[in-house]
Coordinates of C-alpha atoms in Angstrom, one line a residue:
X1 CA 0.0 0.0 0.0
X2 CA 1.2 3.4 -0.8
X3 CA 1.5 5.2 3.1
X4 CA 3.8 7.5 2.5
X5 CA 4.9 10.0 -0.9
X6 CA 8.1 12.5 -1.1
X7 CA 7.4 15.1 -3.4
X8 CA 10.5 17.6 -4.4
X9 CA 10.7 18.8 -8.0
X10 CA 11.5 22.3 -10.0
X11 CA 8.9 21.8 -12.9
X12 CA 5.4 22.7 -10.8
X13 CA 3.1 21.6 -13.2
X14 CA 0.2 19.8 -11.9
X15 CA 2.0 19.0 -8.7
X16 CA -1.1 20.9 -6.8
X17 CA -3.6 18.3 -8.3
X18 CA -1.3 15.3 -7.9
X19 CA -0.7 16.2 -4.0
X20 CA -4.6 17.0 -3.3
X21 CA -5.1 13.4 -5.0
X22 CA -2.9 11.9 -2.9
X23 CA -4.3 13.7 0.5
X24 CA -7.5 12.5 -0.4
X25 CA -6.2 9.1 -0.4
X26 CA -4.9 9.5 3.1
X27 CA -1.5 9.3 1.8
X28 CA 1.1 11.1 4.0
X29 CA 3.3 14.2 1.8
X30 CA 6.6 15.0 2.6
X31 CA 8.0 18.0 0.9
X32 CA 10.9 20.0 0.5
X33 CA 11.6 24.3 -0.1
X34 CA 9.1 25.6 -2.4
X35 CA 7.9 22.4 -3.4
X36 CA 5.9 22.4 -0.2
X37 CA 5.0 25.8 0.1
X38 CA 3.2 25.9 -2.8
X39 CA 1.5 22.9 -1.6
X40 CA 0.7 24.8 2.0
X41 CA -0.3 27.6 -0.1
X42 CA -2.7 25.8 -1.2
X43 CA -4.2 24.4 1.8
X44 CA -2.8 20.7 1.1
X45 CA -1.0 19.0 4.7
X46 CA 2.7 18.9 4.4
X47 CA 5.7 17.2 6.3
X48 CA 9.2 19.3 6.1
X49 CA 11.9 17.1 5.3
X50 CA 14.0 18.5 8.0
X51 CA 11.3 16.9 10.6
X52 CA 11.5 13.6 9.0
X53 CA 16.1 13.9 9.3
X54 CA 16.0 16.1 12.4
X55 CA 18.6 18.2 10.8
X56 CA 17.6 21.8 8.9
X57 CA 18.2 22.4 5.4
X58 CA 21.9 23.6 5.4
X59 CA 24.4 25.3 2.8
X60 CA 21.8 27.2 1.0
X61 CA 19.1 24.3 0.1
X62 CA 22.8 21.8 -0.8
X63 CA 22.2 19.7 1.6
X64 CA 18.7 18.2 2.6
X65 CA 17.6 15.0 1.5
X66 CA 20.9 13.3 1.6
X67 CA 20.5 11.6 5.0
X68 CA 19.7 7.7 6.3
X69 CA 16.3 8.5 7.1
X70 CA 15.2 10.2 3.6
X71 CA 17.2 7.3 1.4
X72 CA 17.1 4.7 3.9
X73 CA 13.0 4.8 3.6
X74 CA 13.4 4.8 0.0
X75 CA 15.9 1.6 -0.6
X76 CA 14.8 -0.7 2.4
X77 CA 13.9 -4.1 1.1
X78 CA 10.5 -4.6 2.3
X79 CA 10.4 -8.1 2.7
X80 CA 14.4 -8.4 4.2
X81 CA 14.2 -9.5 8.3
X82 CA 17.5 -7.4 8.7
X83 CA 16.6 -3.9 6.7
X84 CA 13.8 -3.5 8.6
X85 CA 15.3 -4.3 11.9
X86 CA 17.8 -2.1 11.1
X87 CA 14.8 0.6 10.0
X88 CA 12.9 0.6 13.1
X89 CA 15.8 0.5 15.2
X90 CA 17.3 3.9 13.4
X91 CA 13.7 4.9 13.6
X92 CA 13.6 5.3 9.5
X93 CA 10.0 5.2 8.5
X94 CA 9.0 3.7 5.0
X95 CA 9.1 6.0 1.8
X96 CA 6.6 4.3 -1.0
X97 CA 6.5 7.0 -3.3
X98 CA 9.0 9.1 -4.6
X99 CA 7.8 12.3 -6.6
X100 CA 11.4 14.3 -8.1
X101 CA 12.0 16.1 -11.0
X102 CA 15.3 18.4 -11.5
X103 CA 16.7 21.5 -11.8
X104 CA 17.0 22.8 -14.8
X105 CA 20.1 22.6 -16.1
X106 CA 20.0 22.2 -19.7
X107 CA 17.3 25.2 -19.6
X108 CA 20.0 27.0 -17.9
X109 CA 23.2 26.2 -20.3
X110 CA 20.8 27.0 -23.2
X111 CA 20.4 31.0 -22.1
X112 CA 23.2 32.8 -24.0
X113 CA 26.2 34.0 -21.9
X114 CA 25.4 32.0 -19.0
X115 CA 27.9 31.8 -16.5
X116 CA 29.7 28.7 -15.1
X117 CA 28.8 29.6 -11.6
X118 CA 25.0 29.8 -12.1
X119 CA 25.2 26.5 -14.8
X120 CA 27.1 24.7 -11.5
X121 CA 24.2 25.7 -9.3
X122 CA 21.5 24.0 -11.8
X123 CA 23.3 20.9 -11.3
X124 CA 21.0 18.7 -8.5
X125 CA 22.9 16.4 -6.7
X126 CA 19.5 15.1 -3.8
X127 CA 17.4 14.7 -6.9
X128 CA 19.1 12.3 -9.3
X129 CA 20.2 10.5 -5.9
X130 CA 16.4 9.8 -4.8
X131 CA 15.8 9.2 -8.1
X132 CA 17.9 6.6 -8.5
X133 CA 17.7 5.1 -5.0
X134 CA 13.5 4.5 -5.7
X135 CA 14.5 3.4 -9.1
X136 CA 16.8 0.8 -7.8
X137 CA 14.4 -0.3 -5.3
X138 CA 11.4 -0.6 -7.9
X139 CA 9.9 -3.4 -6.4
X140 CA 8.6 -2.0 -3.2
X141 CA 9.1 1.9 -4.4
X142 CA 7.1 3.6 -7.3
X143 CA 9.3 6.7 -8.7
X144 CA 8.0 9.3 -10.9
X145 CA 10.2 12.1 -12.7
X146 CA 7.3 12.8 -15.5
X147 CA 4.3 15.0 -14.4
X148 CA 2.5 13.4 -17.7
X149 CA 2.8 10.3 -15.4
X150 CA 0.5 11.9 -12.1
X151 CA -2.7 10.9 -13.4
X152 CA -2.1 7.2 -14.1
X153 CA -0.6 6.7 -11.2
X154 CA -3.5 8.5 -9.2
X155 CA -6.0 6.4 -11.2
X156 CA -4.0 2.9 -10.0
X157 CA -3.5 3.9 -6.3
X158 CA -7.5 4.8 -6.0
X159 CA -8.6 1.7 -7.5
X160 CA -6.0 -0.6 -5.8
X161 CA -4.3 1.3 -3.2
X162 CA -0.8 0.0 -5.0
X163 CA 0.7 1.4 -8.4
X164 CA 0.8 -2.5 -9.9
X165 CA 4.1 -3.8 -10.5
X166 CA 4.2 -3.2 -14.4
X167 CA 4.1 0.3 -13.6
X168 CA 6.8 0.4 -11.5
X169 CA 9.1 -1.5 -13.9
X170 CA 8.3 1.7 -16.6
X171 CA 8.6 4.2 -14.2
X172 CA 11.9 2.8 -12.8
X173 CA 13.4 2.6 -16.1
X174 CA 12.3 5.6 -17.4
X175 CA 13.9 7.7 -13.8
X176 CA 16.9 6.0 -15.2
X177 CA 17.0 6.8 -18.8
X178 CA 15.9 10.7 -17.4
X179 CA 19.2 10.6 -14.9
X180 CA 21.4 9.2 -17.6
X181 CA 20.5 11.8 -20.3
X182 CA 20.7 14.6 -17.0
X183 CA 24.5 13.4 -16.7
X184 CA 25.2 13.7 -19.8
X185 CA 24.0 17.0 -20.5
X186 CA 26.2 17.8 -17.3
X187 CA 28.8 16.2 -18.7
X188 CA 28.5 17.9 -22.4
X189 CA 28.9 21.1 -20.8
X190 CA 31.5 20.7 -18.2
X191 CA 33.5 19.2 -20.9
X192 CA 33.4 21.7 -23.2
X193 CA 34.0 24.4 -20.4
X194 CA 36.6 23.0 -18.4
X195 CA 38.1 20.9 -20.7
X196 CA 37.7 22.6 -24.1
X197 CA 36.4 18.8 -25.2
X198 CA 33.8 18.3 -27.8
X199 CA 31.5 15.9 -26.3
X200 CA 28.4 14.4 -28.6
X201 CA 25.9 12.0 -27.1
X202 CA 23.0 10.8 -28.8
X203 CA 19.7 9.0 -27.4
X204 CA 17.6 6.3 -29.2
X205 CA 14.9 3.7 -27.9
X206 CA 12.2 1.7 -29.0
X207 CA 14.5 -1.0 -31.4
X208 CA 12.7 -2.6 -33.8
X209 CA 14.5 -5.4 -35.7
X210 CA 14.3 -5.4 -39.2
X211 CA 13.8 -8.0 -41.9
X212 CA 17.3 -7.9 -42.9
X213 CA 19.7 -5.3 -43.6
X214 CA 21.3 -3.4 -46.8
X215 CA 21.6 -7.6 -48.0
X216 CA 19.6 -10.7 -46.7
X217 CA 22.4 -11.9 -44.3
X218 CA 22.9 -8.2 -42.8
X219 CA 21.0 -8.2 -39.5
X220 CA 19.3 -4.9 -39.2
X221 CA 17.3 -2.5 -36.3
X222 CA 15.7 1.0 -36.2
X223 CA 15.8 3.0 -32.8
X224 CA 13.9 5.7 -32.7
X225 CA 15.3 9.3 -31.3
X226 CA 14.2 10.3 -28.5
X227 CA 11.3 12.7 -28.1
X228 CA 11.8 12.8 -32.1
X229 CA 9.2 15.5 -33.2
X230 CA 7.8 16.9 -36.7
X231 CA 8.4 15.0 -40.2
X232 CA 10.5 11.8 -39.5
X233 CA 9.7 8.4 -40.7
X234 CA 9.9 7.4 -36.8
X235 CA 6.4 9.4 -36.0
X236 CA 5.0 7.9 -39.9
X237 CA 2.0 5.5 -38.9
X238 CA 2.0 2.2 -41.2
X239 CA -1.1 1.4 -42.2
X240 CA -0.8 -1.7 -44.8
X241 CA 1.4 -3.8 -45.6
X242 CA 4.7 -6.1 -44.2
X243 CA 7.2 -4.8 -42.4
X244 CA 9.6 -2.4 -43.3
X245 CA 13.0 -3.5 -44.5
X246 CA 16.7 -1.8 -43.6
X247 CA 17.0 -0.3 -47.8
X248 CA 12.7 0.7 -47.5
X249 CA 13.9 3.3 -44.6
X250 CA 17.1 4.8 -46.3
X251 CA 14.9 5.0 -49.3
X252 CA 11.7 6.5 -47.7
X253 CA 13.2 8.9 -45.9
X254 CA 15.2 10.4 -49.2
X255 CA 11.9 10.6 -50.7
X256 CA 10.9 12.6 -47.4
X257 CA 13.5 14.9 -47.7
X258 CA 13.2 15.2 -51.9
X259 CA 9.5 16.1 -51.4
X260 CA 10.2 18.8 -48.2
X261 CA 12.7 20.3 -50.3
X262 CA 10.5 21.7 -53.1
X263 CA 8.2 23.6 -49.9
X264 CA 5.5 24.3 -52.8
X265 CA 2.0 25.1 -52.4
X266 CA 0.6 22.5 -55.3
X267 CA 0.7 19.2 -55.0
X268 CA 4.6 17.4 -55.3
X269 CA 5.6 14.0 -55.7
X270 CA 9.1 12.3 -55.2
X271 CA 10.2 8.7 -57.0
X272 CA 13.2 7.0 -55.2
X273 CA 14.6 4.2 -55.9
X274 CA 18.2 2.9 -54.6
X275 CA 18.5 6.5 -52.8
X276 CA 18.0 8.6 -55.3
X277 CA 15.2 10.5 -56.8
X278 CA 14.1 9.3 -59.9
X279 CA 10.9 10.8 -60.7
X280 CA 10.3 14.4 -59.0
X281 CA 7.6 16.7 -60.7
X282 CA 4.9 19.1 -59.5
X283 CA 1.5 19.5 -60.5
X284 CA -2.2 20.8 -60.0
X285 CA -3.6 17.7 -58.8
X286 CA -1.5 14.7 -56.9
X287 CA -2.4 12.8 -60.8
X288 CA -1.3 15.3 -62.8
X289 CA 2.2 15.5 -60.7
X290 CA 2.3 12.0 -60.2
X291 CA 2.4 11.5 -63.7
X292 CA 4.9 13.7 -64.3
X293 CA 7.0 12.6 -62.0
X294 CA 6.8 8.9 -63.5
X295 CA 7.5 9.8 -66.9
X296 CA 11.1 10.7 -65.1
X297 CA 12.3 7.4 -65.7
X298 CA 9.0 4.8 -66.2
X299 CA 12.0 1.7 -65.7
X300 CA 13.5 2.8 -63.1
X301 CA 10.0 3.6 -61.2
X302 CA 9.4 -0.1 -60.7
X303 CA 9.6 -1.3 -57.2
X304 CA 10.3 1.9 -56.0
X305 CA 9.1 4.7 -53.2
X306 CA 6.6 7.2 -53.8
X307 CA 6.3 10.0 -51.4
X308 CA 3.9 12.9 -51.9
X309 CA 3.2 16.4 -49.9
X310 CA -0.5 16.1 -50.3
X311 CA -3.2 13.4 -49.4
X312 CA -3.3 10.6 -51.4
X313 CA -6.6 10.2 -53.5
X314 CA -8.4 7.7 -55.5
X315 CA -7.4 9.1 -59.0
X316 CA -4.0 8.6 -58.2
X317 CA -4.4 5.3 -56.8
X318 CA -5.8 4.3 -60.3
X319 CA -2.9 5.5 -62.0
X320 CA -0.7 2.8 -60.1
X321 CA -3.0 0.3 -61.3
X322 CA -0.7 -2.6 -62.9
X323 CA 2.9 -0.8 -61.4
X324 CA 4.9 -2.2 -58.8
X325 CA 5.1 0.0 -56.0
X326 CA 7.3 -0.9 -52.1
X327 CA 6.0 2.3 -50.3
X328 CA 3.5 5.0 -50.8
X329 CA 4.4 7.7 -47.7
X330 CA 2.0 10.3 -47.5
X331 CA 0.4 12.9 -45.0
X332 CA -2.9 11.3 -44.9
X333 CA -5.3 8.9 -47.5
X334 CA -8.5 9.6 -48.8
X335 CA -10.7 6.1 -47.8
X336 CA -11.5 5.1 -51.1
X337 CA -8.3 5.5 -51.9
X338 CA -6.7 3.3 -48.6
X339 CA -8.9 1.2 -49.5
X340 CA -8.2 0.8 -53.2
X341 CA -4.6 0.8 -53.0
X342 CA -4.9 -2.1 -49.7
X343 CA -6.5 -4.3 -52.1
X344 CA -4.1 -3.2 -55.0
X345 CA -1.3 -5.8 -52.7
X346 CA -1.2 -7.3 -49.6
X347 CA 2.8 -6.1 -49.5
X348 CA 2.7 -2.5 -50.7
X349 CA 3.6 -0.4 -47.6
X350 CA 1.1 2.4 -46.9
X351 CA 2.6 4.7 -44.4
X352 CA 0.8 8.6 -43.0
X353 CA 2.6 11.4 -41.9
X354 CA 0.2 13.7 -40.8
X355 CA 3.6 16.2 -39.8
X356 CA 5.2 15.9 -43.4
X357 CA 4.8 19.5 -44.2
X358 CA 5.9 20.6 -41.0
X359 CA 9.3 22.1 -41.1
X360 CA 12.5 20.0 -39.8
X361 CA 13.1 20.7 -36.4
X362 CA 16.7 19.0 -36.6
X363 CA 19.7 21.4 -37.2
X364 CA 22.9 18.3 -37.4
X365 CA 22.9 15.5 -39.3
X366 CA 24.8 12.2 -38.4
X367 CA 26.7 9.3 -40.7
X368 CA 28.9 6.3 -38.7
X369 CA 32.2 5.0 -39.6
X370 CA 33.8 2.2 -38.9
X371 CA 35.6 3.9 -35.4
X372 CA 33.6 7.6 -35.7
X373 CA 30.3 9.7 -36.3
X374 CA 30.4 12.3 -38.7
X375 CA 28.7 15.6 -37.8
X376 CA 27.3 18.1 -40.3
X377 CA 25.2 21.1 -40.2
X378 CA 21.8 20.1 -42.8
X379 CA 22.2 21.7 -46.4
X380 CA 19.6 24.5 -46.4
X381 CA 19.4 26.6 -49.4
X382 CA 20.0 25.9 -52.9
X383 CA 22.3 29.1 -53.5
X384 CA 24.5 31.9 -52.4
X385 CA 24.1 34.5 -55.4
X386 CA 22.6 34.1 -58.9
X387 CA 25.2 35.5 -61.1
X388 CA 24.6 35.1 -64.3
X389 CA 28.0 35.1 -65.7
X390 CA 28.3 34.9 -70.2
X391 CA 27.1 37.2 -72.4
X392 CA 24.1 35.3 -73.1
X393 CA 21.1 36.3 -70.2
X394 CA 20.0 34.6 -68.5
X395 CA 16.2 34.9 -69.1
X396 CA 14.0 35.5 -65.3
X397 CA 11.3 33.7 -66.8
X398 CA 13.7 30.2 -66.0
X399 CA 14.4 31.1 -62.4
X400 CA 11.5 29.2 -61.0
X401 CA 12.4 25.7 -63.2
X402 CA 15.8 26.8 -62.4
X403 CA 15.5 26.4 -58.7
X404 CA 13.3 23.6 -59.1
X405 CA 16.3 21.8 -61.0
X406 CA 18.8 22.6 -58.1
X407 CA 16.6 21.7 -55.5
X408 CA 16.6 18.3 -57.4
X409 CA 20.2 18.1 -58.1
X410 CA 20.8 18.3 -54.2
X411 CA 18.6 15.3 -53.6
X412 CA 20.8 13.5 -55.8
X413 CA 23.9 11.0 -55.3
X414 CA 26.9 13.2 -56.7
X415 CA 28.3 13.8 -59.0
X416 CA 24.7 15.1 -60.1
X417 CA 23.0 16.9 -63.0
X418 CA 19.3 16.9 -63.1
X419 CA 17.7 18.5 -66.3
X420 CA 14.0 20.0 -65.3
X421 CA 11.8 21.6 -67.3
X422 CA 8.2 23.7 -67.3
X423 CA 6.1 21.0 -68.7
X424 CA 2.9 22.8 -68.0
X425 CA 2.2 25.9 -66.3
X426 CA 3.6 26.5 -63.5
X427 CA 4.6 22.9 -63.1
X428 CA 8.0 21.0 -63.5
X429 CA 9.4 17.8 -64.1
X430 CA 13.1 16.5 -63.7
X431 CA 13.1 15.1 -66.8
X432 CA 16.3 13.1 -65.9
X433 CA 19.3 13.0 -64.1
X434 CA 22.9 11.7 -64.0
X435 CA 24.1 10.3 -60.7
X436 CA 26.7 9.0 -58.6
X437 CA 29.8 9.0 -61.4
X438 CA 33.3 9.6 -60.2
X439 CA 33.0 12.4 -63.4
X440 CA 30.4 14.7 -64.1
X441 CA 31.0 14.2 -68.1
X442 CA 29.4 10.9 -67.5
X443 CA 26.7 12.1 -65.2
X444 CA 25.7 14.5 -68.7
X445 CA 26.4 12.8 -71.6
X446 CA 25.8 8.5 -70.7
X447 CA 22.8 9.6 -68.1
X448 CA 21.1 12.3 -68.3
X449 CA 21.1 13.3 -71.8
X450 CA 20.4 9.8 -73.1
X451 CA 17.9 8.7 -70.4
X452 CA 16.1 12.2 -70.9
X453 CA 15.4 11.1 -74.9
X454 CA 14.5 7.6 -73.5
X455 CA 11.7 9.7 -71.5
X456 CA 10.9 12.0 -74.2
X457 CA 10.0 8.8 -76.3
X458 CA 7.8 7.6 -74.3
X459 CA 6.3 10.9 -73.6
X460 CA 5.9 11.7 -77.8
X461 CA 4.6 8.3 -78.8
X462 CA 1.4 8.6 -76.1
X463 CA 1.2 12.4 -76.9
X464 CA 2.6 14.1 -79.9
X465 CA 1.1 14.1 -83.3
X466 CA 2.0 17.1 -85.0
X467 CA 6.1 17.0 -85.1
X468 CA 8.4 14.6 -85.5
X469 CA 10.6 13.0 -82.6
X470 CA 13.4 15.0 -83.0
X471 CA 11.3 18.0 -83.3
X472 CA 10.1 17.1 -79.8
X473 CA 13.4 16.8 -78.5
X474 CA 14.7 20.0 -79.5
X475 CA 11.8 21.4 -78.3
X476 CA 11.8 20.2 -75.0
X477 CA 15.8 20.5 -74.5
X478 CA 15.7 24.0 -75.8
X479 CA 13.3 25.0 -72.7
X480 CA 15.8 22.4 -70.4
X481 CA 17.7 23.9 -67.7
X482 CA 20.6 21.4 -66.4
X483 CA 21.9 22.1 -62.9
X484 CA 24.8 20.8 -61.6
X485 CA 25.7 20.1 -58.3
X486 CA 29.5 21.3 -58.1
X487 CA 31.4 23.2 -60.2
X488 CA 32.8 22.5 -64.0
X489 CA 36.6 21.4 -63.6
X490 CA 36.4 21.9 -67.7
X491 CA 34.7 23.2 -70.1
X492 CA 33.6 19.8 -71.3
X493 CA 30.4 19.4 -69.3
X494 CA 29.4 22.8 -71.0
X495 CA 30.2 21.1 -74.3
X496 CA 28.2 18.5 -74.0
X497 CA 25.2 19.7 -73.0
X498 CA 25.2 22.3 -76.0
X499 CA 25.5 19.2 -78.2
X500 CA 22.4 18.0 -77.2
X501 CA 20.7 21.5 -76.8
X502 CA 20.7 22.5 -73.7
X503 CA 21.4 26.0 -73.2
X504 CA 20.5 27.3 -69.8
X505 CA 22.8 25.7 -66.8
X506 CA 23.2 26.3 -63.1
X507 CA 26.5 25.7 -61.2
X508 CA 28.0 27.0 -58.2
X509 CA 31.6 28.1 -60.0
X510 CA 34.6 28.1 -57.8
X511 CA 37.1 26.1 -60.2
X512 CA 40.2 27.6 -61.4
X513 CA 39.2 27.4 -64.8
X514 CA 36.2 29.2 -64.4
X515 CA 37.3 31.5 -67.1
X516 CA 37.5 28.7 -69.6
X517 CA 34.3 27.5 -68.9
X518 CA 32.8 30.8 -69.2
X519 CA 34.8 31.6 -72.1
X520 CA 33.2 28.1 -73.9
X521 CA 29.4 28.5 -73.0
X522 CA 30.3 32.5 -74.6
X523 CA 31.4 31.0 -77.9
X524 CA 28.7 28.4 -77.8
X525 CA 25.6 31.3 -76.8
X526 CA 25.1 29.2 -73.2
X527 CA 23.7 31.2 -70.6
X528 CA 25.4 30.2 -67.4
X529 CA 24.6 31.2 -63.8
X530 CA 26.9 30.8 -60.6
X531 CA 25.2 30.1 -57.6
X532 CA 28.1 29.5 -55.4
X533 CA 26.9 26.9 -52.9
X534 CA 27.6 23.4 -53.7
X535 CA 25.3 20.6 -52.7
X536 CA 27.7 17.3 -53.3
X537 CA 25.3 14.1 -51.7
X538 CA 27.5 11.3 -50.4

């Protein structure tokens, strides 16, 4: 039976309610500093801790709880002949429930120019100790750190007058995980202040193991990161199909990223397959987009990931009729739709994000080596300046397929082109892209240039009556813009992509033959832009 609660924490909230819940149940309170007088404020019976030691709070509020009569009443085995003996015979009465939350010390490291001294004074030493000593004893002692937690609990204790054992095995691990990650926030900072070290810890939970890995004999888990918030594949609610595999969340979450970086108001759809964006359009309706986006590369769309920034209706749905598809990730599903595309395959992966157009909350991202963890801030923004460097213009009516094609070519393994174009109003289409060459020559002229008239093939025998193929093509290059991801080390990528007519091209300069590339896309009538911000994808 719970007889007897401590209650000592810095975060308030909905302590008032929690202590008049526990009065009710004829459960003793004993309280510390302003813990318990904003519990005597509000009319609520409390014990000082200082009559339960016989000693006064000393050193400024240091030194209170740390004493045989606090801890001993907190880690005496219940059911042990010799720790009670020893109990009653120091006259250390029972403690059953243990109520502590801490100071607030990564609140007070956040502030800008906080001082060592005051960051020192925000570490709680009684707090984590209680915490840990309830923890430890979870079998007889319930702990709670969480004020989410109060109600539960209150609901358990009225209907049983015990918080049932289950309970106390969560609670328990969770006042450890919430002293651990305490530490190493202390640690973090005192590090980095006293010792000029860089210190990086990161927290996951939840493990889920996976199919397989990268290859069928790779064993493979996901943890989730903790208190993971907005657009993340870890919040995404699966709602058909088996289980996802190692390869279904690297792909997924490119397509995640590919969609968010467009930020458009119409509807966008991202293709991935084998972690790149093969298919990435925009359109008027989810159809219209998600047709564009498949023309990208029809072959390559087989088995692959679809992930769209709108909700996923029934006309859509049809248009997959027939194609293999792993994962559809969307923000939500219209129910004809769910339904149409559940009964489309008992494997195809239906997953809702209801955050996906939230913005990322994360600043860092994170890659592991064999020995090491790479840190890097995220790549935000597709450009530094737009300087339009050759004689040719570069015409403003191109700026918005322009940025379009870079914010593609980012999503892209490098060395990447994309070429994009405005295939209807207002709308765009990477028409192709090269990716992942140890040269950018090869990225133009074997990839993207080649796999773009393999589209426009396709495109101009369902569509196109009234010119001939090669018509089409130099129509549709002509109106092309290519972007690259890094600069031009020669001139040659420029030569190339004149060849096959493209004459408007994004890249962020910076090579030491600049010049000569300029000079070439001069003498060829290319109009070239410098953007000076590279986006290599590795």
């Amino acid at each position: 039976m719970v007889k007897r609660a401590l209650l000592s924490v810095s975060d308030k909230t909905g302590i008032v309610d929690f202590a008049r819940g526990l009065e009710s149940l004829d459960i003793q309170i004993i309280s510390t500093g302003g813990t318990a007088r904003i519990l005597r404020d509000s009319g609520i019976e409390v014990m000082d801790v200082s009559d339960v030691t016989g000693f006064p709070e000393m050193m400024g509020g240091r030194v209170k709880t740390l004493h045989p009569r606090i801890h001993g009443g907190i880690l005496s085995i219940r059911d042990d002949h010799d720790h009670m003996g020893e109990a009653q015979k120091a006259e250390v009465e029972m403690i059953d429930l243990v109520v502590v939350n801490l100071y607030p010390f990564e609140i007070t490291v956040s502030k800008e120019g906080v001082l060592l001294d005051e960051a020192i004074e925000n570490i709680d030493i009684g707090g984590p100790a209680m915490l840990r000593s309830a923890a430890k004893n979870y079998r007889y002692v319930s702990v709670v750190c969480d004020p989410d937690d109060y109600g539960h609990i209150l609901k358990e204790i009225r209907s049983t007058g015990v918080v049932s054992p289950k309970t106390r095995e969560v609670l328990a691990v969770k006042a450890f995980r919430h002293t651990a990650d305490y530490d190493a926030t202390i640690d973090t900072y005192l590090s980095k202040e006293l010792l000029g070290e860089e210190v990086l810890r990161l927290s996951y939970k939840d493990g889920v193991t996976l199919r397989y890995g990268e290859n069928w004999h790779q064993a493979a888990k996901f943890y989730k990161e903790d208190d993971v918030t907005g657009p993340s594949l870890a919040n995404a609610t699966q709602l058909h199909g088996k289980e996802l595999s190692y390869n279904n969340y690297i792909d997924a979450d490119n397509a995640l990223q590919t969609v968010k970086e467009l930020s458009c108001s119409n509807a966008a759809v991202a293709i991935v397959k084998h972690n790149n964006p093969c298919g990435l359009a925009t359109g008027d309706t989810l159809l219209q987009a998600l047709g564009a986006a498949w023309d990208g590369d029809p072959i390559s769309a087989y088995g692959s990931i679809i992930c769209t920034n709108t909700v996923f209706d029934l006309q859509a749905a049809e248009f997959l009729n027939g194609k293999f598809i792993e994962i559809i990730l969307a923000p939500g599903f219209e129910p004809d739709a769910l339904e149409y595309l559940k009964n489309k395959s008992a494997n195809l992966r239906l997953l809702e994000l209801p955050e996906l157009n939230e913005p990322f909350e994360v600043e860092n991202t994170y890659k592991f080596v064999i020995g090491g963890i790479l840190e890097q801030s995220r790549n935000v923004g597709i450009y530094d300046k737009w300087d339009c460097v050759t004689e040719t213009p570069y015409p403003e009516d191109l700026r918005a397929v322009s940025e379009f094609a870079m914010h593609a070519c980012k999503c892209v393994k490098s060395n990447a082109v994309t070429l994009a174009f405005e295939y209807a109003d207002g709308c765009y289409m990477m028409l192709s892209m090269g990716a992942g060459q140890p040269n950018r020559v090869d990225s133009i002229r074997k990839l993207a240039a080649t796999k773009a008239r393999e589209n426009l093939k396709v495109m101009y025998d369902r569509e196109i009556t009234d010119m001939s193929y090669e018509e089409y093509c130099n129509e549709v290059f002509a109106k092309c813009v290519m972007a690259s991801d890094a600069f031009f080390p020669f001139d040659d990528s420029v030569v190339h992509a004149e060849e096959n007519g493209i004459m408007y091209i994004l890249s962020p300069g910076g090579s030491i033959r600049d010049q000569e590339v300029i000079d070439t896309a001069n003498r060829l009538g290319v109009s070239l832009v410098f953007t000076g911000m590279r986006h290599f994808l590795h």
